[in-house]
Short mmCIF file of C-alpha atoms and ligand atoms in Angstrom, two decimals:
data_model
loop_
_atom_site.label_atom_id
_atom_site.label_comp_id
_atom_site.label_asym_id
_atom_site.label_seq_id
_atom_site.Cartn_x
_atom_site.Cartn_y
_atom_site.Cartn_z
CA MET A 1 0.00 0.00 0.00
CA THR A 2 2.97 2.32 0.64
CA GLN A 3 4.19 1.51 -2.86
CA LEU A 4 0.69 2.22 -4.21
CA ASP A 5 0.67 5.60 -2.47
CA ARG A 6 4.10 6.43 -3.95
CA ALA A 7 2.84 5.55 -7.43
CA VAL A 8 -0.39 7.53 -7.28
CA ALA A 9 1.64 10.57 -6.25
CA VAL A 10 3.13 10.70 -9.78
CA ARG A 11 -0.06 9.86 -11.74
CA SER A 12 -3.44 10.45 -10.19
CA PHE A 13 -6.31 7.96 -10.36
CA SER A 14 -9.97 8.41 -9.44
CA GLU A 15 -10.86 7.92 -5.76
CA ALA A 16 -13.54 5.42 -6.85
CA PHE A 17 -10.92 3.23 -8.53
CA LEU A 18 -8.45 3.49 -5.66
CA SER A 19 -11.06 2.63 -3.03
CA LEU A 20 -12.03 -0.41 -5.13
CA LEU A 21 -8.39 -1.50 -5.15
CA ARG A 22 -7.74 -1.00 -1.46
CA GLN A 23 -9.56 -4.20 -0.58
CA PRO A 24 -9.95 -7.66 -2.08
CA GLN A 25 -13.09 -8.59 -3.99
CA ARG A 26 -13.49 -11.75 -1.94
CA THR A 27 -11.81 -13.33 1.07
CA ILE A 28 -12.29 -17.00 1.86
CA ARG A 29 -11.25 -18.63 5.11
CA VAL A 30 -11.85 -22.35 5.59
CA ALA A 31 -11.35 -24.99 8.28
CA ILE A 32 -9.65 -28.09 6.88
CA PRO A 33 -10.05 -31.26 9.00
CA VAL A 34 -7.19 -33.76 8.52
CA HIS A 35 -6.90 -37.28 9.93
CA MET A 36 -3.33 -37.51 11.21
CA ASP A 37 -1.26 -40.70 11.01
CA ASP A 38 -1.69 -41.29 14.76
CA GLY A 39 -5.49 -41.41 14.38
CA SER A 40 -6.15 -37.92 15.81
CA LEU A 41 -8.05 -35.21 13.94
CA ARG A 42 -6.46 -31.78 13.42
CA ILE A 43 -8.16 -28.72 12.00
CA PHE A 44 -6.00 -26.42 9.85
CA GLU A 45 -6.87 -22.92 8.72
CA GLY A 46 -6.77 -22.26 4.96
CA TYR A 47 -7.26 -19.11 2.90
CA ARG A 48 -7.89 -17.83 -0.58
CA VAL A 49 -7.95 -14.13 -1.31
CA GLN A 50 -9.45 -13.18 -4.67
CA TYR A 51 -8.19 -9.65 -5.02
CA ASN A 52 -9.15 -8.42 -8.46
CA ASN A 53 -10.40 -10.22 -11.59
CA ALA A 54 -11.08 -7.30 -13.92
CA ARG A 55 -8.42 -8.59 -16.35
CA GLY A 56 -9.08 -12.34 -16.06
CA PRO A 57 -9.36 -15.24 -13.60
CA PHE A 58 -7.66 -14.69 -10.24
CA LYS A 59 -4.11 -16.07 -10.29
CA GLY A 60 -1.56 -16.63 -7.54
CA GLY A 61 0.27 -19.21 -5.47
CA ILE A 62 -0.65 -21.13 -2.31
CA ARG A 63 1.76 -20.69 0.60
CA TYR A 64 2.26 -23.23 3.43
CA HIS A 65 3.89 -21.51 6.37
CA ILE A 66 3.39 -21.36 10.10
CA ALA A 67 3.40 -17.52 9.97
CA THR A 68 0.95 -17.33 7.06
CA ASP A 69 -2.30 -15.57 7.91
CA LEU A 70 -5.09 -13.80 6.12
CA GLU A 71 -3.39 -10.39 6.24
CA GLU A 72 -0.24 -11.71 4.56
CA VAL A 73 -2.27 -13.51 1.91
CA LYS A 74 -4.26 -10.32 1.21
CA ALA A 75 -1.08 -8.28 0.67
CA LEU A 76 0.38 -10.92 -1.64
CA ALA A 77 -2.89 -11.15 -3.59
CA PHE A 78 -2.83 -7.40 -4.22
CA TRP A 79 0.75 -7.71 -5.43
CA MET A 80 -0.25 -10.51 -7.83
CA SER A 81 -2.97 -8.30 -9.34
CA LEU A 82 -0.29 -5.74 -10.21
CA LYS A 83 2.26 -8.30 -11.39
CA CYS A 84 -0.18 -9.95 -13.83
CA ALA A 85 -1.12 -6.51 -15.16
CA VAL A 86 2.57 -5.55 -15.57
CA ALA A 87 3.15 -8.72 -17.61
CA ASP A 88 -0.07 -7.92 -19.53
CA ILE A 89 -1.27 -11.52 -19.19
CA PRO A 90 -5.04 -12.17 -19.09
CA MET A 91 -5.14 -12.84 -15.37
CA GLY A 92 -6.26 -11.07 -12.23
CA GLY A 93 -4.63 -11.41 -8.82
CA GLY A 94 -5.15 -13.84 -5.98
CA LYS A 95 -3.22 -15.76 -3.36
CA GLY A 96 -3.84 -18.67 -1.01
CA GLY A 97 -2.33 -20.33 2.00
CA ILE A 98 -2.53 -22.64 4.96
CA THR A 99 -1.16 -21.91 8.42
CA VAL A 100 1.07 -24.97 8.81
CA ASP A 101 4.69 -26.00 9.18
CA PRO A 102 4.76 -28.65 6.43
CA LYS A 103 8.02 -30.12 7.77
CA GLN A 104 6.06 -31.38 10.79
CA LEU A 105 3.73 -33.46 8.57
CA SER A 106 4.29 -36.87 6.98
CA ASN A 107 3.92 -37.05 3.20
CA SER A 108 0.48 -38.66 3.48
CA GLU A 109 -0.70 -36.02 6.00
CA LEU A 110 0.53 -33.35 3.58
CA GLU A 111 -1.42 -35.00 0.76
CA ARG A 112 -4.63 -35.16 2.84
CA LEU A 113 -4.21 -31.51 3.86
CA SER A 114 -3.63 -30.40 0.26
CA ARG A 115 -6.60 -32.38 -1.03
CA GLY A 116 -8.62 -30.84 1.82
CA TRP A 117 -7.72 -27.30 0.68
CA ALA A 118 -8.78 -28.13 -2.90
CA ARG A 119 -12.08 -29.68 -1.70
CA ALA A 120 -12.86 -26.69 0.51
CA MET A 121 -12.19 -24.29 -2.39
CA THR A 122 -13.93 -26.31 -5.13
CA ASP A 123 -16.77 -23.85 -5.63
CA VAL A 124 -14.57 -20.77 -5.92
CA ILE A 125 -11.69 -21.99 -8.12
CA GLY A 126 -11.60 -23.27 -11.71
CA PRO A 127 -10.02 -22.47 -15.08
CA GLN A 128 -12.29 -19.47 -15.67
CA LYS A 129 -12.53 -18.40 -12.01
CA ASP A 130 -9.28 -18.74 -10.10
CA VAL A 131 -6.08 -20.57 -11.03
CA PRO A 132 -3.71 -21.29 -8.09
CA ALA A 133 -0.02 -22.25 -8.33
CA PRO A 134 2.89 -23.17 -6.02
CA ASP A 135 4.47 -20.65 -3.65
CA VAL A 136 6.63 -20.97 -0.52
CA ASN A 137 6.73 -24.67 0.59
CA THR A 138 4.30 -25.90 -2.07
CA THR A 139 5.48 -28.02 -5.00
CA GLY A 140 4.46 -29.43 -8.36
CA GLU A 141 3.47 -32.66 -6.58
CA ILE A 142 1.10 -30.73 -4.30
CA MET A 143 -0.46 -29.02 -7.35
CA ALA A 144 -0.96 -32.47 -8.95
CA TRP A 145 -2.77 -33.74 -5.78
CA MET A 146 -4.96 -30.64 -5.70
CA GLY A 147 -5.71 -30.85 -9.40
CA ASP A 148 -6.69 -34.50 -9.05
CA GLU A 149 -8.99 -33.72 -6.10
CA TYR A 150 -10.60 -30.85 -8.02
CA ALA A 151 -11.15 -33.11 -11.06
CA LYS A 152 -12.80 -35.77 -8.86
CA MET A 153 -15.13 -33.19 -7.32
CA THR A 154 -16.13 -31.45 -10.55
CA GLY A 155 -15.37 -33.75 -13.47
CA GLU A 156 -13.27 -30.95 -14.98
CA LYS A 157 -10.69 -32.64 -17.19
CA THR A 158 -8.49 -29.93 -18.72
CA GLY A 159 -6.11 -29.73 -15.74
CA ALA A 160 -6.16 -25.94 -16.17
CA THR A 161 -7.25 -25.15 -12.59
CA PHE A 162 -3.76 -25.49 -11.08
CA THR A 163 -0.46 -24.51 -12.68
CA GLY A 164 3.10 -25.38 -11.73
CA LYS A 165 2.31 -29.09 -12.20
CA PRO A 166 5.09 -31.55 -13.11
CA VAL A 167 5.68 -31.66 -16.89
CA GLY A 168 4.36 -35.25 -17.12
CA GLN A 169 1.09 -34.17 -15.47
CA GLY A 170 0.16 -31.21 -17.65
CA GLY A 171 2.93 -28.82 -16.57
CA SER A 172 4.70 -26.51 -19.03
CA GLU A 173 8.20 -26.87 -20.38
CA GLY A 174 10.45 -24.10 -19.10
CA ARG A 175 8.50 -23.31 -15.89
CA THR A 176 11.32 -24.12 -13.44
CA GLU A 177 13.73 -21.62 -14.95
CA ALA A 178 11.03 -19.16 -16.14
CA THR A 179 11.49 -16.53 -13.41
CA ALA A 180 15.24 -16.20 -14.01
CA GLN A 181 14.90 -16.55 -17.79
CA GLY A 182 12.17 -13.91 -17.96
CA GLY A 183 14.27 -11.67 -15.72
CA TYR A 184 17.20 -12.03 -18.07
CA PHE A 185 15.08 -10.97 -21.08
CA ALA A 186 13.84 -7.90 -19.20
CA PHE A 187 17.43 -7.13 -18.15
CA GLU A 188 18.72 -7.26 -21.74
CA ALA A 189 15.82 -5.10 -22.92
CA LEU A 190 16.86 -2.40 -20.42
CA ARG A 191 20.64 -2.88 -20.23
CA GLU A 192 21.78 -0.24 -22.70
CA SER A 193 19.29 2.36 -21.48
CA LEU A 194 20.53 1.75 -17.93
CA GLY A 195 24.07 2.52 -19.13
CA LEU A 196 25.36 -1.01 -18.53
CA PRO A 197 28.08 -2.70 -20.63
CA VAL A 198 27.63 -5.79 -22.84
CA SER A 199 29.48 -7.82 -20.23
CA CYS A 200 28.49 -6.89 -16.67
CA ALA A 201 29.99 -7.80 -13.31
CA VAL A 202 27.08 -9.41 -11.46
CA VAL A 203 26.49 -10.11 -7.75
CA ILE A 204 23.67 -12.53 -6.83
CA GLN A 205 22.23 -12.85 -3.35
CA GLY A 206 20.80 -16.38 -2.92
CA ILE A 207 21.47 -19.14 -5.42
CA GLY A 208 18.31 -21.19 -4.88
CA ASN A 209 15.84 -21.85 -7.68
CA VAL A 210 15.64 -18.30 -9.04
CA GLY A 211 19.19 -17.09 -8.22
CA GLY A 212 20.78 -20.40 -9.27
CA TYR A 213 19.22 -20.27 -12.73
CA ALA A 214 20.04 -16.56 -12.91
CA ALA A 215 23.74 -17.32 -12.28
CA LYS A 216 23.73 -19.93 -15.06
CA ILE A 217 21.78 -17.80 -17.56
CA TRP A 218 23.70 -14.53 -17.00
CA ALA A 219 27.05 -16.42 -17.15
CA LYS A 220 26.04 -18.25 -20.35
CA ASN A 221 25.32 -14.86 -21.92
CA SER A 222 28.85 -13.55 -21.34
CA HIS A 223 28.28 -11.69 -18.09
CA LYS A 224 30.71 -12.23 -15.22
CA ILE A 225 29.35 -13.54 -11.91
CA VAL A 226 31.68 -12.05 -9.29
CA ALA A 227 29.87 -12.98 -6.05
CA VAL A 228 27.08 -15.27 -4.87
CA SER A 229 25.59 -16.28 -1.52
CA ASP A 230 23.32 -18.73 0.22
CA SER A 231 21.90 -18.72 3.75
CA ARG A 232 25.30 -19.80 5.17
CA GLY A 233 27.56 -17.16 3.59
CA ALA A 234 28.96 -15.60 0.44
CA ILE A 235 31.97 -15.82 -1.91
CA TYR A 236 33.63 -13.14 -4.04
CA ASN A 237 36.19 -13.01 -6.83
CA PRO A 238 36.32 -9.79 -8.88
CA ALA A 239 37.91 -11.78 -11.74
CA GLY A 240 34.76 -13.95 -12.02
CA LEU A 241 33.51 -17.28 -10.65
CA ASP A 242 33.11 -20.63 -12.42
CA VAL A 243 29.36 -21.10 -11.94
CA SER A 244 29.11 -24.85 -12.57
CA ALA A 245 32.05 -25.49 -10.21
CA ILE A 246 30.18 -23.54 -7.49
CA PHE A 247 27.19 -25.87 -7.78
CA GLU A 248 29.48 -28.93 -7.53
CA HIS A 249 31.12 -27.41 -4.46
CA LYS A 250 27.72 -26.61 -2.90
CA GLU A 251 26.52 -30.16 -3.60
CA LYS A 252 29.58 -31.62 -1.83
CA THR A 253 29.81 -29.24 1.13
CA GLY A 254 26.23 -27.98 1.56
CA GLY A 255 27.11 -24.32 0.92
CA VAL A 256 29.11 -21.89 -1.23
CA ARG A 257 31.64 -20.89 1.43
CA GLY A 258 35.17 -22.29 1.15
CA PHE A 259 35.04 -22.35 -2.67
CA ALA A 260 38.59 -22.51 -4.13
CA GLY A 261 39.52 -19.41 -6.10
CA ALA A 262 37.20 -17.06 -4.22
CA LYS A 263 37.30 -15.16 -0.99
CA ASP A 264 34.65 -15.81 1.70
CA VAL A 265 32.67 -12.69 2.58
CA THR A 266 29.63 -12.15 4.78
CA ASN A 267 26.10 -11.84 3.46
CA GLU A 268 26.09 -8.20 4.52
CA GLU A 269 29.34 -7.50 2.65
CA LEU A 270 28.02 -9.18 -0.50
CA LEU A 271 25.29 -6.56 -0.89
CA GLU A 272 27.84 -3.75 -0.73
CA LEU A 273 30.39 -5.11 -3.24
CA PRO A 274 31.35 -3.00 -6.28
CA CYS A 275 29.59 -4.38 -9.39
CA ASP A 276 27.45 -3.41 -12.36
CA VAL A 277 24.35 -5.31 -11.25
CA LEU A 278 23.21 -6.51 -7.84
CA ILE A 279 20.54 -9.23 -8.07
CA PRO A 280 18.75 -9.93 -4.78
CA ALA A 281 17.21 -13.40 -5.27
CA ALA A 282 16.65 -14.61 -1.70
CA LEU A 283 14.44 -12.81 0.80
CA GLU A 284 12.42 -9.66 1.35
CA ASN A 285 13.76 -6.52 3.14
CA GLN A 286 17.46 -6.96 2.31
CA ILE A 287 18.20 -3.41 1.11
CA THR A 288 17.15 -1.06 3.87
CA PRO A 289 18.08 2.45 5.09
CA ALA A 290 20.90 0.71 7.03
CA ASN A 291 22.79 -0.30 3.87
CA ALA A 292 21.25 1.64 0.94
CA ASN A 293 23.93 4.33 1.14
CA ALA A 294 26.67 1.67 0.99
CA ILE A 295 25.37 -0.10 -2.14
CA GLN A 296 28.00 0.22 -4.89
CA ALA A 297 26.06 -1.53 -7.70
CA LYS A 298 25.16 0.61 -10.73
CA VAL A 299 21.75 -1.13 -10.97
CA VAL A 300 19.67 -3.27 -8.59
CA PHE A 301 17.66 -5.96 -10.35
CA GLU A 302 15.03 -7.52 -8.05
CA LEU A 303 14.44 -11.18 -8.77
CA ALA A 304 13.27 -11.76 -5.17
CA ASN A 305 9.93 -10.39 -4.02
CA GLY A 306 10.19 -7.23 -1.93
CA PRO A 307 13.99 -7.15 -1.33
CA THR A 308 14.11 -3.31 -1.15
CA THR A 309 12.15 -1.38 1.49
CA PRO A 310 10.30 1.80 0.37
CA GLU A 311 12.72 3.97 2.41
CA ALA A 312 15.74 2.31 0.75
CA ASP A 313 14.05 2.81 -2.63
CA GLU A 314 14.01 6.57 -2.02
CA ILE A 315 17.69 6.54 -1.04
CA LEU A 316 18.73 4.59 -4.16
CA PHE A 317 16.57 6.83 -6.39
CA GLY A 318 18.22 9.88 -4.82
CA ARG A 319 21.66 8.39 -5.48
CA GLY A 320 20.78 7.73 -9.14
CA ILE A 321 20.90 3.91 -8.79
CA PRO A 322 18.02 2.46 -10.83
CA VAL A 323 16.05 -0.41 -9.27
CA VAL A 324 14.31 -2.75 -11.70
CA PRO A 325 11.36 -3.77 -9.50
CA ASP A 326 10.19 -7.29 -8.64
CA ILE A 327 6.78 -6.88 -10.30
CA LEU A 328 8.57 -6.51 -13.63
CA ALA A 329 11.84 -8.41 -13.06
CA ASN A 330 10.34 -11.65 -11.73
CA ALA A 331 7.06 -11.69 -13.70
CA GLY A 332 8.43 -14.49 -15.94
CA GLY A 333 7.24 -17.13 -13.45
CA VAL A 334 3.57 -16.17 -13.53
CA THR A 335 3.81 -15.60 -17.28
CA VAL A 336 4.87 -19.20 -17.96
CA SER A 337 2.23 -20.38 -15.44
CA THR A 338 -0.30 -18.63 -17.66
CA PHE A 339 1.17 -20.41 -20.69
CA GLU A 340 0.57 -23.69 -18.82
CA TRP A 341 -3.10 -22.73 -18.24
CA GLU A 342 -3.46 -21.84 -21.93
CA GLN A 343 -1.85 -25.12 -23.08
CA ASN A 344 -4.15 -27.13 -20.77
CA LEU A 345 -7.25 -25.32 -22.05
CA LYS A 346 -6.27 -25.92 -25.67
CA GLY A 347 -5.06 -29.49 -25.08
CA GLU A 348 -1.60 -28.55 -26.39
CA HIS A 349 1.97 -29.09 -25.22
CA TRP A 350 4.38 -26.42 -26.44
CA THR A 351 8.09 -27.06 -26.96
CA GLU A 352 10.59 -25.41 -24.66
CA ALA A 353 11.77 -23.24 -27.59
CA ASP A 354 8.18 -22.01 -28.13
CA VAL A 355 7.76 -21.20 -24.44
CA VAL A 356 11.06 -19.31 -24.25
CA LYS A 357 10.30 -17.32 -27.40
CA LYS A 358 6.84 -16.26 -26.15
CA LEU A 359 8.36 -15.36 -22.77
CA GLU A 360 11.06 -13.27 -24.45
CA ASP A 361 8.49 -11.33 -26.50
CA ILE A 362 6.40 -10.49 -23.43
CA MET A 363 9.27 -9.57 -21.09
CA TRP A 364 11.03 -7.51 -23.74
CA ALA A 365 7.89 -5.55 -24.68
CA GLN A 366 6.79 -4.90 -21.08
CA ALA A 367 10.28 -3.85 -19.94
CA LYS A 368 10.47 -1.32 -22.79
CA THR A 369 6.93 -0.01 -22.12
CA ILE A 370 7.63 0.51 -18.42
CA LEU A 371 11.01 2.14 -19.00
CA SER A 372 9.53 4.66 -21.41
CA ARG A 373 6.66 5.36 -18.98
CA SER A 374 9.26 6.07 -16.25
CA GLN A 375 10.97 8.53 -18.60
CA GLU A 376 7.67 10.26 -19.48
CA LEU A 377 6.69 10.53 -15.81
CA LYS A 378 10.27 11.39 -14.76
CA THR A 379 10.08 8.78 -12.02
CA ASP A 380 11.67 5.50 -11.01
CA ILE A 381 10.93 2.20 -12.74
CA ARG A 382 8.96 0.82 -9.77
CA ARG A 383 6.53 3.74 -9.72
CA ALA A 384 6.22 3.50 -13.51
CA ALA A 385 5.47 -0.25 -13.30
CA PHE A 386 2.77 0.43 -10.71
CA VAL A 387 1.29 3.19 -12.87
CA VAL A 388 1.20 0.95 -15.97
CA ALA A 389 -0.42 -1.87 -13.96
CA LEU A 390 -2.98 0.48 -12.41
CA GLU A 391 -3.85 1.99 -15.79
CA ARG A 392 -4.44 -1.49 -17.22
CA ILE A 393 -6.60 -2.60 -14.28
CA GLU A 394 -8.52 0.70 -14.36
CA ALA A 395 -9.24 0.29 -18.09
CA ALA A 396 -10.59 -3.23 -17.42
CA GLU A 397 -12.68 -1.98 -14.48
CA LYS A 398 -14.11 0.81 -16.66
CA ALA A 399 -14.92 -1.71 -19.39
CA ARG A 400 -17.02 -3.65 -16.88
CA GLY A 401 -18.81 -0.62 -15.53
CA LEU A 402 -16.71 1.45 -13.13
CA SER A 403 -17.72 5.06 -13.62
CA SER A 404 -15.67 8.25 -13.07
P1 NAD B 1 14.70 -20.83 -2.87
O1 NAD B 1 14.32 -21.24 -1.50
O2 NAD B 1 14.89 -21.88 -3.92
O3 NAD B 1 16.10 -20.01 -2.81
C1 NAD B 1 16.39 -19.04 -1.87
C2 NAD B 1 17.92 -18.94 -1.75
O4 NAD B 1 18.26 -17.87 -0.87
C3 NAD B 1 18.59 -20.18 -1.15
O5 NAD B 1 19.79 -20.44 -1.87
C4 NAD B 1 18.93 -19.76 0.27
O6 NAD B 1 20.07 -20.45 0.79
C5 NAD B 1 19.24 -18.31 0.05
N1 NAD B 1 19.17 -17.48 1.27
C6 NAD B 1 18.31 -17.58 2.31
N2 NAD B 1 18.61 -16.64 3.23
C7 NAD B 1 19.67 -15.95 2.76
C8 NAD B 1 20.44 -14.86 3.24
N3 NAD B 1 20.17 -14.29 4.41
N4 NAD B 1 21.44 -14.39 2.48
C9 NAD B 1 21.73 -14.96 1.29
N5 NAD B 1 21.04 -15.99 0.78
C10 NAD B 1 20.03 -16.47 1.51
O7 NAD B 1 13.62 -19.75 -3.31
P2 NAD B 1 13.30 -19.22 -4.80
O8 NAD B 1 12.12 -19.96 -5.34
O9 NAD B 1 14.57 -19.16 -5.58
O10 NAD B 1 12.79 -17.74 -4.48
C11 NAD B 1 13.69 -16.66 -4.20
C12 NAD B 1 12.95 -15.35 -4.26
O11 NAD B 1 12.36 -15.20 -5.54
C13 NAD B 1 11.80 -15.21 -3.26
O12 NAD B 1 11.71 -13.85 -2.88
C14 NAD B 1 10.59 -15.59 -4.08
O13 NAD B 1 9.39 -15.02 -3.55
C15 NAD B 1 10.97 -14.95 -5.41
N6 NAD B 1 10.24 -15.50 -6.56
C16 NAD B 1 10.32 -16.81 -6.90
C17 NAD B 1 9.64 -17.29 -8.02
C18 NAD B 1 9.78 -18.71 -8.47
O14 NAD B 1 9.36 -19.00 -9.60
N7 NAD B 1 10.39 -19.60 -7.69
C19 NAD B 1 8.84 -16.41 -8.77
C20 NAD B 1 8.77 -15.06 -8.41
C21 NAD B 1 9.49 -14.62 -7.30
#
C-alpha cells in the first residue's frame, strides 16, 4: 500500500478506482479437518484471497507456512494483481495459503491436507474463475494432488485449474527456470538504457531456484558472476567465478563458502560489493536504510519479491541507482504459469523453444513499455510499473462498468 501511495503521487487515479483496489473482492477462510497418522483429527486454517479479476481469472500461489495468515495472503494477492497486469497476461490477482509447518507433517498427511484445501475451495476456483499455483513450501506434486482432487469433485478434465504441475502431469516446459529466464530478457531489454556494458559484473544474493538459474543464464550470456551467496555465507572473486564449479562445491559441502579461487565474505558485505548489477534473489527486506547508502552496484535488479524497502528505494533513487522492481523483473514465473493454463485449455503441449520465445516477447515488450513510462513521468521504474499496472486494471474496471 505504501508503494501504491508512492505511485499515485506521480499519476493520479480516481478515488472510486483506488477505493475499489484498497480491498480484495473476496476473502475466503476455511477450516480443513485432517486425519493424522496417529489417528487424531487436526483442523487447519486455509485461505484464498481473490483480489481483483477485472483482467481475467484470479491467479496466484498457495503458501504453506506457520506464519501465514489472512493479512499476509491479502497483501500478496494485491501484489499478484499488479504483477499480472505488468506482464499484460489475461489474469487477475489472488493468493492462497494454509497456516502450517509442512516439515512437521508426513507425506500422506501433507497430501490429505492439500486435497482438503482443494475440496474446501472447489466452488470458488476453476479455469475461468481462479487458477492457483505453487508458492513458498508448495510443490508441483502438491499441485498435482490438488488438481486430481478438483477433477474428482467437478469432473473438470483440462487440468487448467492449477499450474506449476510436473511436466508429465500437464505442466509446461520451461517453468522451473522461467522466473530467471524472464528476468534475463527484461534485463537485456533495459541494459543499454541503464548505461550497462555488454558484459556486466554481477552479484547474486541467494542461489536457490531463481538465483541459481540466474547465475547460469547470465554467465552463459557472457556476463561475469563475481559474487554469490546462500543462507550460510557468500563468496567473491572480482575476476569472475566458475558457476558450474560452485554448484558442484555446494553439492559436496552444503554451501558456497570455502570455494577454491574465491574469498569468503559475509552476506552483509556481499550486498555492498562493487559491481554493475546486484541481483537480490533470496528474501524480502534486504536493502534497507541501514545499507542503501553503501550499495555500490550501478543497478539493482530484483528477482526476489520485496527485497528493497520503500525507504531504501528513495535513497537509491536519490543516489541515481536504478532499481528494476520485482513486479517486472520476476514476472516471468507467472507468465509461464499462464502459458501452462493456456496449453491445458487448448489441449496442447508447447516445446521449450516455443515457451522461451513467447516469454522473451512479453518480457522484452513490457520492460520497454515501463522504462519509457518512467521517462515520461520522470520517475523511477517501480513507480512507472505500478502506474502501468494500475492503468491497465482501471481500463478493465471501466470496461465492466466502473464510472468516473
Ligand atoms: P529458494 O528457497 O529456492 O532459494 C532461496 C535462496 O536464498 C537459497 O539459496 C537460500 O540459501 C538463500 N538465502 C536464504 N537466506 C539468505 C540470506 N540471508 N542471504 C543470502 N542468501 C540467503 O527460493 P526461490 O524460489 O529461488 O525464491 C527466491 C525469491 O524469488 C523469493 O523472494 C521468491 O518469492 C521470489 N520468486 C520466486 C519465483 C519462483 O518462480 N520460484 C517467482 C517469483 C518470485
